[in-house]
Amino acid sequence: MSEKKEIDPKAALDEILSKYPPKVARKRAKQMVINEVGENEQVPQITANVRTVPGIITMRGCCYAGCKGVVLGPTRDIINITHGPIGCAYYSWLTRRNQTKPKSEEDDQFMTYAFSTDMEDSEIIFGGEKKLAQAIQEAYDIFQPKAISVFSTCPVGLIGDDIHQVCKSMKEKLGINVFGFSCEGYKGVSQSAGHHIANNQLFKHVIGNNEDKPEGKYKFNLLGEYNIGGDAFVIEELLERCGITLISTFSGNSTITSMEMAHHADLNGVMCHRSINYVAEMIEQKYGVPWIKTNFIGPESTSKSLRKIAQFFGDQELIDKVEQVIAEEMDKLIPVRDAIRERCLGKTAMLFVGGSRAHHYQELFNSIGMNTLAAGYEFAHRDDYEGRKVLPSIKVDADSRNIEELEVEPDPVLYNPRKSPEEMEKLAAAGVPFKEYQGMMPDMKNETLVIDDANEWETEKLIEIYKPDIYCAGIKEKYGIQKHGIPCKQLHSYDYGGPYAGYEGAINFFKEIDRLVNANIWRHVKAPWMKDTSPTLEATYNA
């Protein structure tokens, strides 16, 4: 077990903030809290979803990254064209390790391509709409896709190209679904704005387009799972073994056809709350499909999610099958977990990751006896930290007003509440709450640190003060962290690992963390001349 000295979290935050100019320190102090869980899971208020201070090396991405890279990137049979310079398009070229499995050789698979209009100086000066129309036409002529989508980058918004009019014209000309996303990188305060924009356009242009009702007794959508390293494959296999029909995933291992049929499901499960809660809300408002918070990261959460789904459908045959699958998987997991726990017990971790990963992965560390010292998100809102109960108190600022809020009404034909209000209340009382997410902070221990939009300076100081055994972050932070002699587990795209979802994924994660935190290599990171406090210089001279 690691010997860790007691550290005063208040003193740690004061030390971090001491180097900032007074105005910056006051702002950052509101985004750093010492967790304290009170009655009814009351936690301290944290400031989130505000602009990063210019000049600080933040962990955040841009609006385009959230829209194209996260939400639409994992869909294999749609051509996603980046309207902008080629440098932006490079990001969309499988850099997140979204995996997919076409069902046959005839199925479309466009994820391995990087489509871009490659805007150059002449288009910036004279406009790029003609070049965009030409790119859409060329993509259609070569690949004959079912749908084409277009993503705006910063220059497009600055020069005023009307991508939506171009998409409308090409849709009429080609006879396929062509639609666009005004997701210029500078919109919003982070990639969260891109998630919202992606949700809106999918709801307007995709969901509900296919009236072919899929077969299946228990029809389910999984929202906010992006199949990093094969996570969705594991979840799909688990659901199939239980007898649950997965209609669509947003967006891991997904197709445009499956998304068009999402409104036929009877229940939506939300994994990454921040990136997809908008679509969950709108599908319920228009079609009557309720949503629950699910989590397939960690054995306990996976079991809880499967049981909640089974409770919703209320069929004893399904409930029994779910229990059988859980028992089979736990029999395989427990020996591995217990053996690794002996070597990891008492070690410490920090998690600063986008989406819900900084929350979900704490369970995996807890399972092997490791303690989370600090955690935070790159692009969260207050409800991701404190829970959805704070939504009425969140003030809408100018950056949020910059994103369209759709007015959704029940569909006059297709609206069909899957459960009556009485049934919903009964299920909620039995432990299946709807439209509810308690947030990350109520699940964290008192005296742990919660830091929103952490940056390079704060990362280095946290490592210096706390000396965690492992630090989970993104690719930008990874190598700086490892130079401190601390292993970094990259949880945005899993480095070259995964899957980590479900029971199989938990076993993979336990083994990898065991290798990382117990490897001897980290004690040899410092160069020899850095170890001696009084180095000497020796030399020999010729006469």
Coordinates of C-alpha atoms in Angstrom, one line a residue:
M1 CA 0.0 0.0 0.0
S2 CA 1.3 3.5 -0.9
E3 CA 2.1 5.7 2.1
K4 CA 0.5 9.1 1.4
K5 CA 0.9 12.1 3.7
E6 CA -2.1 14.1 4.7
I7 CA -2.5 17.2 2.5
D8 CA -4.6 20.2 3.4
P9 CA -6.7 20.7 0.2
K10 CA -7.3 24.4 1.1
A11 CA -3.6 25.0 1.3
A12 CA -3.1 23.2 -2.0
L13 CA -5.6 25.4 -3.8
D14 CA -4.1 28.5 -2.2
E15 CA -0.7 27.5 -3.5
I16 CA -2.0 26.9 -7.0
L17 CA -3.9 30.2 -7.1
S18 CA -1.0 32.3 -5.6
K19 CA 0.8 32.6 -8.9
Y20 CA -2.2 34.0 -10.8
P21 CA -2.9 37.8 -11.2
P22 CA -5.6 38.8 -8.8
K23 CA -8.4 39.0 -11.4
V24 CA -7.5 35.5 -12.8
A25 CA -7.2 34.0 -9.3
R26 CA -10.7 35.3 -8.4
K27 CA -12.2 33.7 -11.5
R28 CA -10.3 30.4 -11.2
A29 CA -11.1 30.1 -7.5
K30 CA -14.8 29.8 -8.4
Q31 CA -14.0 26.8 -10.6
M32 CA -12.1 25.0 -7.9
V33 CA -14.0 23.5 -4.9
I34 CA -13.2 21.2 -2.0
N35 CA -16.0 18.6 -2.1
E36 CA -18.3 18.2 0.8
V37 CA -21.4 16.1 0.5
G38 CA -24.2 17.1 2.8
E39 CA -27.8 16.1 3.4
N40 CA -29.8 15.2 0.3
E41 CA -26.5 15.1 -1.6
Q42 CA -26.0 18.8 -1.4
V43 CA -22.6 19.8 -2.6
P44 CA -20.7 23.1 -3.0
Q45 CA -21.6 25.3 -6.0
I46 CA -19.0 25.3 -8.8
T47 CA -18.6 27.7 -11.7
A48 CA -18.5 25.8 -15.1
N49 CA -19.2 26.4 -18.8
V50 CA -17.4 29.8 -18.7
R51 CA -14.7 31.0 -21.1
T52 CA -11.2 30.0 -20.5
V53 CA -8.8 32.8 -19.5
P54 CA -6.8 33.8 -22.6
G55 CA -3.2 32.7 -22.4
I56 CA -3.9 29.7 -20.2
I57 CA -3.0 26.3 -21.7
T58 CA -6.4 24.7 -21.3
M59 CA -7.3 21.0 -21.9
R60 CA -10.4 22.0 -23.9
G61 CA -11.2 21.5 -27.5
C62 CA -13.3 23.6 -29.9
C63 CA -17.0 23.6 -31.0
Y64 CA -16.1 21.9 -34.3
A65 CA -14.3 19.1 -32.3
G66 CA -17.4 18.5 -30.2
C67 CA -19.7 18.4 -33.2
K68 CA -17.7 16.6 -35.9
G69 CA -15.2 14.8 -33.8
V70 CA -17.4 13.5 -31.0
V71 CA -21.0 13.2 -32.0
L72 CA -20.9 12.5 -35.8
G73 CA -17.4 11.1 -36.1
P74 CA -18.3 7.4 -35.2
T75 CA -21.1 7.1 -37.8
R76 CA -19.8 4.9 -40.6
D77 CA -22.2 5.3 -43.5
I78 CA -22.5 9.1 -43.8
I79 CA -20.0 11.3 -45.6
N80 CA -18.9 14.1 -43.2
I81 CA -17.4 17.0 -45.2
T82 CA -15.3 19.5 -43.3
H83 CA -15.8 22.9 -44.9
G84 CA -12.6 24.7 -44.1
P85 CA -8.8 24.4 -44.3
I86 CA -7.3 20.9 -44.5
G87 CA -5.7 21.2 -41.0
C88 CA -9.1 21.1 -39.4
A89 CA -10.2 18.1 -41.4
Y90 CA -7.2 16.2 -40.3
Y91 CA -8.7 16.0 -36.8
S92 CA -11.6 14.0 -38.2
W93 CA -9.4 11.3 -39.6
L94 CA -9.9 8.5 -37.0
T95 CA -7.9 10.4 -34.4
R96 CA -10.3 9.3 -31.6
R97 CA -10.1 5.6 -32.3
N98 CA -13.8 5.3 -33.0
Q99 CA -14.3 1.7 -34.1
T100 CA -17.0 0.2 -36.3
K101 CA -18.0 -3.1 -37.9
P102 CA -20.0 -3.0 -41.1
K103 CA -22.3 -6.0 -41.2
S104 CA -21.2 -7.0 -44.7
E105 CA -18.7 -6.1 -47.4
E106 CA -21.4 -4.2 -49.2
D107 CA -22.1 -1.8 -46.3
D108 CA -20.7 1.7 -46.6
Q109 CA -17.7 2.5 -44.4
F110 CA -16.5 6.1 -44.8
M111 CA -14.8 6.6 -41.4
T112 CA -11.4 5.9 -42.8
Y113 CA -11.6 8.9 -45.1
A114 CA -11.0 12.6 -44.3
F115 CA -13.3 14.6 -46.5
S116 CA -12.6 18.4 -46.8
T117 CA -13.2 21.3 -49.1
D118 CA -9.5 22.3 -48.4
M119 CA -10.3 26.0 -48.4
E120 CA -7.4 28.2 -49.5
D121 CA -6.7 31.9 -49.8
S122 CA -9.0 32.4 -52.8
E123 CA -12.0 30.9 -51.1
I124 CA -11.3 32.9 -47.9
I125 CA -11.4 36.1 -50.0
F126 CA -14.1 35.3 -52.5
G127 CA -16.2 32.8 -50.6
G128 CA -16.3 29.0 -50.6
E129 CA -19.9 28.1 -51.4
K130 CA -19.2 27.0 -55.0
K131 CA -16.3 24.8 -53.8
L132 CA -18.5 23.3 -51.2
A133 CA -21.2 22.4 -53.7
Q134 CA -18.6 20.9 -56.0
A135 CA -17.2 18.8 -53.1
I136 CA -20.7 17.5 -52.3
Q137 CA -21.2 16.6 -55.9
E138 CA -17.8 14.8 -56.2
A139 CA -18.5 12.9 -52.9
Y140 CA -21.8 11.8 -54.2
D141 CA -20.5 10.8 -57.7
I142 CA -17.7 8.7 -56.3
F143 CA -19.3 7.1 -53.2
Q144 CA -23.1 7.2 -53.7
P145 CA -23.7 7.7 -49.9
K146 CA -27.1 7.6 -48.2
A147 CA -26.4 11.0 -46.7
I148 CA -23.9 13.8 -46.6
S149 CA -23.3 16.3 -43.8
V150 CA -21.2 19.5 -43.8
F151 CA -19.3 21.0 -40.9
S152 CA -18.3 24.7 -40.7
T153 CA -14.9 25.7 -39.3
C154 CA -13.8 29.1 -38.1
P155 CA -13.1 30.8 -41.5
V156 CA -16.5 29.8 -42.8
G157 CA -18.3 31.7 -40.0
L158 CA -16.0 34.7 -40.4
I159 CA -16.6 35.1 -44.2
G160 CA -20.3 34.2 -44.0
D161 CA -20.6 31.1 -46.3
D162 CA -24.3 29.9 -46.1
I163 CA -23.7 26.2 -45.8
H164 CA -27.3 25.5 -45.1
Q165 CA -28.5 26.9 -48.3
V166 CA -25.8 25.0 -50.2
C167 CA -26.9 21.8 -48.5
K168 CA -30.6 22.5 -49.2
S169 CA -29.8 23.0 -52.9
M170 CA -27.7 19.8 -53.2
K171 CA -30.3 17.8 -51.3
E172 CA -32.9 18.8 -54.0
K173 CA -30.4 18.0 -56.7
L174 CA -29.1 14.7 -55.5
G175 CA -32.2 13.3 -53.8
I176 CA -30.4 12.3 -50.6
N177 CA -30.3 13.8 -47.2
V178 CA -27.7 16.7 -47.2
F179 CA -27.6 18.9 -44.1
G180 CA -25.1 21.1 -42.3
F181 CA -23.8 22.1 -38.9
S182 CA -22.8 25.7 -38.1
C183 CA -20.2 24.5 -35.6
E184 CA -17.4 27.1 -36.1
G185 CA -14.7 26.4 -33.6
Y186 CA -15.0 29.7 -31.8
K187 CA -18.7 29.2 -30.9
G188 CA -19.5 28.6 -27.3
V189 CA -16.8 28.2 -24.6
S190 CA -15.7 24.6 -25.4
Q191 CA -16.6 21.5 -27.4
S192 CA -19.8 21.4 -25.4
A193 CA -21.3 23.9 -27.8
G194 CA -20.6 21.5 -30.7
H195 CA -22.4 18.7 -28.9
H196 CA -25.5 20.8 -28.6
I197 CA -25.4 21.9 -32.2
A198 CA -24.9 18.3 -33.3
N199 CA -27.9 17.2 -31.2
N200 CA -30.1 19.9 -32.7
Q201 CA -29.3 19.0 -36.3
L202 CA -29.6 15.3 -35.9
F203 CA -33.0 15.8 -34.3
K204 CA -34.1 18.2 -37.2
H205 CA -32.7 16.2 -40.1
V206 CA -32.2 12.6 -39.2
I207 CA -34.3 11.2 -36.2
G208 CA -37.8 10.1 -37.3
N209 CA -37.0 9.8 -41.0
N210 CA -37.5 6.0 -41.1
E211 CA -41.0 4.6 -40.4
D212 CA -39.9 1.0 -40.7
K213 CA -40.6 -0.4 -37.3
P214 CA -37.8 -2.7 -36.1
E215 CA -38.6 -6.0 -34.5
G216 CA -37.8 -6.7 -30.9
K217 CA -39.6 -7.1 -27.6
Y218 CA -37.4 -4.8 -25.6
K219 CA -36.3 -1.9 -27.8
F220 CA -33.6 0.4 -26.5
N221 CA -31.4 3.3 -27.6
L222 CA -27.9 3.9 -26.1
L223 CA -27.1 7.6 -26.2
G224 CA -23.6 9.1 -25.5
E225 CA -21.5 6.0 -26.2
Y226 CA -18.9 6.6 -28.9
N227 CA -17.1 3.2 -29.2
I228 CA -13.7 4.3 -28.2
G229 CA -11.5 1.2 -28.4
G230 CA -14.5 -1.0 -29.0
D231 CA -16.6 -0.1 -25.9
A232 CA -19.8 -0.2 -27.9
F233 CA -19.1 -3.7 -29.1
V234 CA -18.9 -5.0 -25.5
I235 CA -22.2 -3.2 -24.6
E236 CA -24.0 -4.5 -27.7
E237 CA -23.0 -8.1 -26.9
L238 CA -24.2 -7.7 -23.3
L239 CA -27.6 -6.3 -24.4
E240 CA -27.9 -9.0 -27.0
R241 CA -27.3 -11.8 -24.5
C242 CA -29.9 -10.3 -22.2
G243 CA -32.4 -10.2 -25.1
I244 CA -32.6 -6.4 -25.4
T245 CA -32.8 -5.0 -28.9
L246 CA -30.5 -2.1 -29.5
I247 CA -32.2 0.1 -32.1
S248 CA -29.5 2.8 -32.3
T249 CA -26.4 4.1 -30.6
F250 CA -25.4 7.8 -30.7
S251 CA -22.9 7.4 -32.1
G252 CA -20.6 4.5 -31.6
N253 CA -20.7 1.8 -34.3
S254 CA -23.7 3.6 -35.7
T255 CA -25.4 4.1 -39.1
I256 CA -27.5 6.9 -40.4
T257 CA -30.3 4.4 -40.9
S258 CA -30.3 3.3 -37.3
M259 CA -30.4 6.9 -36.1
E260 CA -33.4 7.5 -38.4
M261 CA -35.2 4.7 -36.5
A262 CA -34.4 5.9 -33.0
H263 CA -37.9 7.1 -32.3
H264 CA -39.2 3.5 -32.4
A265 CA -37.3 2.6 -29.2
D266 CA -39.2 2.3 -25.9
L267 CA -36.4 3.5 -23.7
N268 CA -33.3 5.7 -24.0
G269 CA -30.2 5.2 -21.9
V270 CA -27.9 8.2 -21.5
M271 CA -24.2 7.5 -21.0
C272 CA -22.3 10.8 -21.5
H273 CA -24.8 13.2 -20.0
R274 CA -23.2 16.4 -21.3
S275 CA -22.9 15.4 -25.0
I276 CA -26.3 13.9 -25.6
N277 CA -28.9 14.9 -23.0
Y278 CA -30.4 17.4 -25.5
V279 CA -31.4 14.7 -27.9
A280 CA -32.8 12.5 -25.1
E281 CA -35.0 15.4 -24.0
M282 CA -36.3 16.2 -27.5
I283 CA -37.1 12.6 -28.4
E284 CA -39.2 12.3 -25.2
Q285 CA -41.0 15.6 -26.0
K286 CA -41.8 14.7 -29.6
Y287 CA -42.2 10.9 -29.5
G288 CA -42.8 10.0 -25.8
V289 CA -39.7 7.9 -25.3
P290 CA -38.4 8.3 -21.7
W291 CA -34.8 8.4 -20.8
I292 CA -32.8 7.2 -17.8
K293 CA -29.1 7.7 -16.9
T294 CA -27.1 4.6 -17.6
N295 CA -23.4 3.8 -17.1
F296 CA -21.6 0.8 -18.5
I297 CA -18.2 1.7 -17.1
G298 CA -17.4 -0.5 -14.0
P299 CA -19.0 -3.8 -13.0
E300 CA -21.3 -2.3 -10.3
S301 CA -22.6 0.4 -12.7
T302 CA -23.0 -2.0 -15.6
S303 CA -25.1 -4.4 -13.4
K304 CA -27.2 -1.5 -12.1
S305 CA -27.9 -0.2 -15.6
L306 CA -28.9 -3.6 -16.9
R307 CA -31.2 -4.1 -13.9
K308 CA -32.8 -0.6 -14.5
I309 CA -33.5 -1.5 -18.1
A310 CA -35.1 -4.8 -17.1
Q311 CA -37.2 -3.1 -14.4
F312 CA -38.4 -0.6 -16.9
F313 CA -39.8 -3.3 -19.2
G314 CA -41.1 -5.2 -16.2
D315 CA -40.9 -8.7 -17.7
Q316 CA -39.8 -11.4 -15.3
E317 CA -38.2 -13.3 -18.2
L318 CA -36.0 -10.4 -19.0
I319 CA -35.2 -9.7 -15.3
D320 CA -34.1 -13.3 -14.8
K321 CA -32.0 -13.3 -17.9
V322 CA -30.2 -10.1 -16.8
E323 CA -29.4 -11.7 -13.5
Q324 CA -28.0 -14.7 -15.2
V325 CA -25.7 -12.7 -17.4
I326 CA -24.6 -10.6 -14.5
A327 CA -23.7 -13.7 -12.4
E328 CA -21.8 -15.3 -15.4
E329 CA -19.7 -12.1 -15.9
M330 CA -19.0 -11.5 -12.2
D331 CA -17.8 -15.0 -11.8
K332 CA -15.1 -14.2 -14.3
L333 CA -14.3 -10.7 -13.0
I334 CA -14.1 -11.2 -9.3
P335 CA -10.9 -13.3 -9.2
V336 CA -9.1 -10.9 -11.4
R337 CA -10.3 -7.9 -9.5
D338 CA -9.4 -9.3 -6.1
A339 CA -5.8 -10.3 -7.2
I340 CA -5.1 -6.8 -8.6
R341 CA -6.7 -5.1 -5.6
E342 CA -4.0 -6.5 -3.4
R343 CA -1.3 -4.7 -5.4
C344 CA -3.3 -1.4 -6.0
L345 CA -4.9 -1.0 -2.6
G346 CA -4.4 2.6 -1.2
K347 CA -2.9 4.0 -4.4
T348 CA -4.2 7.3 -5.7
A349 CA -5.6 8.7 -8.9
M350 CA -6.6 12.0 -10.5
L351 CA -9.0 12.3 -13.4
F352 CA -9.4 15.3 -15.7
V353 CA -11.3 14.1 -18.7
G354 CA -14.1 15.3 -21.0
G355 CA -17.6 13.9 -21.0
S356 CA -18.7 11.8 -18.0
R357 CA -15.5 9.8 -18.0
A358 CA -14.0 11.7 -15.0
H359 CA -17.0 10.5 -13.1
H360 CA -17.6 7.0 -14.5
Y361 CA -14.0 5.8 -14.2
Q362 CA -13.8 6.6 -10.5
E363 CA -15.8 3.4 -9.9
L364 CA -13.2 1.3 -11.7
F365 CA -10.5 2.7 -9.5
N366 CA -12.6 2.2 -6.4
S367 CA -13.1 -1.4 -7.4
I368 CA -9.4 -2.1 -7.0
G369 CA -9.0 -0.1 -3.8
M370 CA -7.6 3.1 -5.4
N371 CA -8.7 6.6 -4.1
T372 CA -9.5 9.5 -6.4
L373 CA -7.9 12.7 -5.0
A374 CA -9.1 15.2 -7.6
A375 CA -11.3 15.2 -10.7
G376 CA -12.8 17.6 -13.2
Y377 CA -14.2 18.0 -16.7
E378 CA -13.0 19.9 -19.7
F379 CA -16.4 21.1 -20.9
A380 CA -19.0 20.4 -18.2
H381 CA -21.9 22.5 -17.0
R382 CA -22.9 22.8 -13.4
D383 CA -25.4 20.0 -13.6
D384 CA -22.7 17.6 -14.6
Y385 CA -21.0 18.3 -11.3
E386 CA -23.8 19.0 -8.9
G387 CA -26.7 17.1 -10.6
R388 CA -29.7 18.1 -12.6
K389 CA -31.5 19.5 -9.6
V390 CA -29.5 22.7 -10.1
L391 CA -30.9 23.3 -13.6
P392 CA -33.5 25.8 -12.6
S393 CA -30.8 28.0 -10.9
I394 CA -28.4 28.1 -13.9
K395 CA -28.5 31.5 -15.7
V396 CA -28.3 31.5 -19.5
D397 CA -25.4 33.6 -20.6
A398 CA -24.5 35.1 -23.9
D399 CA -22.4 32.2 -25.0
S400 CA -25.2 29.7 -24.4
R401 CA -27.7 32.0 -26.2
N402 CA -25.5 31.7 -29.2
I403 CA -26.8 28.2 -29.7
E404 CA -30.2 27.5 -31.1
E405 CA -32.8 26.1 -28.7
L406 CA -35.4 24.1 -30.6
E407 CA -39.1 24.3 -29.7
V408 CA -40.3 20.8 -29.7
E409 CA -44.0 19.8 -29.7
P410 CA -45.5 16.3 -29.5
D411 CA -45.8 14.7 -32.9
P412 CA -49.6 14.6 -33.8
V413 CA -49.2 11.1 -35.1
L414 CA -46.2 9.5 -33.6
Y415 CA -46.3 10.8 -30.0
N416 CA -46.8 7.8 -27.7
P417 CA -45.9 7.9 -24.0
R418 CA -44.4 4.5 -23.2
K419 CA -45.4 4.6 -19.6
S420 CA -48.3 6.4 -17.8
P421 CA -47.4 9.0 -15.2
E422 CA -48.5 6.5 -12.5
E423 CA -46.1 3.9 -13.9
M424 CA -43.3 6.4 -14.1
E425 CA -43.8 7.4 -10.5
K426 CA -43.9 3.7 -9.4
L427 CA -40.6 2.9 -11.3
A428 CA -38.9 6.0 -9.8
A429 CA -39.9 4.9 -6.3
A430 CA -38.4 1.5 -7.1
G431 CA -35.0 2.9 -8.1
V432 CA -35.5 3.8 -11.8
P433 CA -35.6 7.6 -11.8
F434 CA -36.3 9.3 -15.2
K435 CA -34.6 12.4 -16.5
E436 CA -32.2 12.3 -13.6
Y437 CA -28.5 12.6 -13.1
Q438 CA -27.0 13.2 -9.7
G439 CA -23.7 14.5 -11.0
M440 CA -20.1 13.7 -10.2
M441 CA -19.6 15.5 -6.9
P442 CA -22.2 13.5 -4.8
D443 CA -20.3 10.3 -5.6
M444 CA -16.9 11.8 -4.5
K445 CA -15.5 11.7 -1.0
N446 CA -15.3 14.8 1.2
E447 CA -12.1 16.8 1.0
T448 CA -11.4 15.7 -2.6
L449 CA -10.7 18.5 -5.1
V450 CA -13.1 19.2 -8.0
I451 CA -11.5 21.5 -10.6
D452 CA -13.3 22.7 -13.8
D453 CA -11.3 23.3 -17.0
A454 CA -7.9 22.5 -15.5
N455 CA -4.8 23.7 -17.2
E456 CA -1.1 22.9 -17.6
W457 CA 0.0 25.0 -14.6
E458 CA -2.6 23.5 -12.3
T459 CA -1.8 20.0 -13.5
E460 CA 1.9 20.4 -12.6
K461 CA 1.2 21.8 -9.2
L462 CA -1.3 19.1 -8.4
I463 CA 1.3 16.4 -9.3
E464 CA 3.9 18.3 -7.2
I465 CA 1.7 18.6 -4.2
Y466 CA -0.2 15.3 -4.2
K467 CA 2.2 13.0 -6.1
P468 CA -0.7 10.7 -7.3
D469 CA 0.1 7.2 -8.5
I470 CA -1.7 7.8 -11.8
Y471 CA -3.1 10.8 -13.7
C472 CA -5.9 10.3 -16.3
A473 CA -6.2 13.0 -18.9
G474 CA -5.9 13.6 -22.7
I475 CA -3.2 13.3 -25.3
K476 CA -2.2 17.0 -24.9
E477 CA -1.4 16.5 -21.2
K478 CA 0.0 12.9 -21.4
Y479 CA 3.7 13.5 -22.0
G480 CA 4.2 16.4 -19.7
I481 CA 2.7 14.3 -16.9
Q482 CA 4.9 11.4 -17.6
K483 CA 8.0 13.6 -17.4
H484 CA 7.2 14.0 -13.7
G485 CA 7.5 10.2 -13.3
I486 CA 3.7 9.8 -13.0
P487 CA 2.0 7.4 -15.4
C488 CA -0.8 9.0 -17.5
K489 CA -3.7 6.9 -18.7
Q490 CA -5.2 8.6 -21.8
L491 CA -9.0 8.3 -21.4
H492 CA -10.1 10.3 -24.4
S493 CA -9.0 7.6 -26.9
Y494 CA -7.5 5.0 -24.6
D495 CA -4.0 5.2 -26.1
Y496 CA -3.9 1.8 -27.8
G497 CA -6.0 0.0 -25.2
G498 CA -9.6 -0.9 -24.6
P499 CA -12.3 -1.8 -24.6
Y500 CA -13.0 -0.7 -21.0
A501 CA -16.8 -0.9 -20.9
G502 CA -18.8 -3.7 -19.3
Y503 CA -17.3 -6.6 -17.4
E504 CA -14.8 -7.6 -20.1
G505 CA -13.7 -4.0 -20.3
A506 CA -13.3 -3.7 -16.5
I507 CA -10.9 -6.7 -16.5
N508 CA -8.9 -5.0 -19.3
F509 CA -8.8 -1.8 -17.3
F510 CA -7.8 -3.4 -14.0
K511 CA -4.9 -5.2 -15.7
E512 CA -3.7 -2.1 -17.5
I513 CA -3.8 0.1 -14.3
D514 CA -2.0 -2.7 -12.4
R515 CA 0.8 -2.6 -15.0
L516 CA 1.0 1.2 -15.0
V517 CA 1.0 2.0 -11.3
N518 CA 3.2 -0.9 -10.3
A519 CA 5.9 -0.6 -13.1
N520 CA 9.4 0.2 -11.8
I521 CA 10.2 2.3 -14.8
W522 CA 8.6 5.5 -13.3
R523 CA 11.3 5.7 -10.6
H524 CA 14.0 6.0 -13.3
V525 CA 12.4 8.9 -15.2
K526 CA 14.8 11.6 -13.8
A527 CA 18.1 12.0 -15.6
P528 CA 21.2 11.2 -13.5
W529 CA 22.3 14.8 -13.1
M530 CA 18.9 15.7 -11.7
K531 CA 19.2 13.2 -8.8
D532 CA 22.4 14.6 -7.2
T533 CA 21.8 17.8 -5.2
S534 CA 25.4 18.9 -5.5
P535 CA 26.7 17.7 -8.9
T536 CA 30.4 17.9 -9.7
L537 CA 32.1 18.4 -13.0
E538 CA 35.2 16.2 -13.6
A539 CA 37.7 16.3 -16.4
T540 CA 41.2 15.3 -17.4
Y541 CA 43.6 17.6 -19.3
N542 CA 46.5 17.0 -21.6
A543 CA 49.9 18.6 -20.6

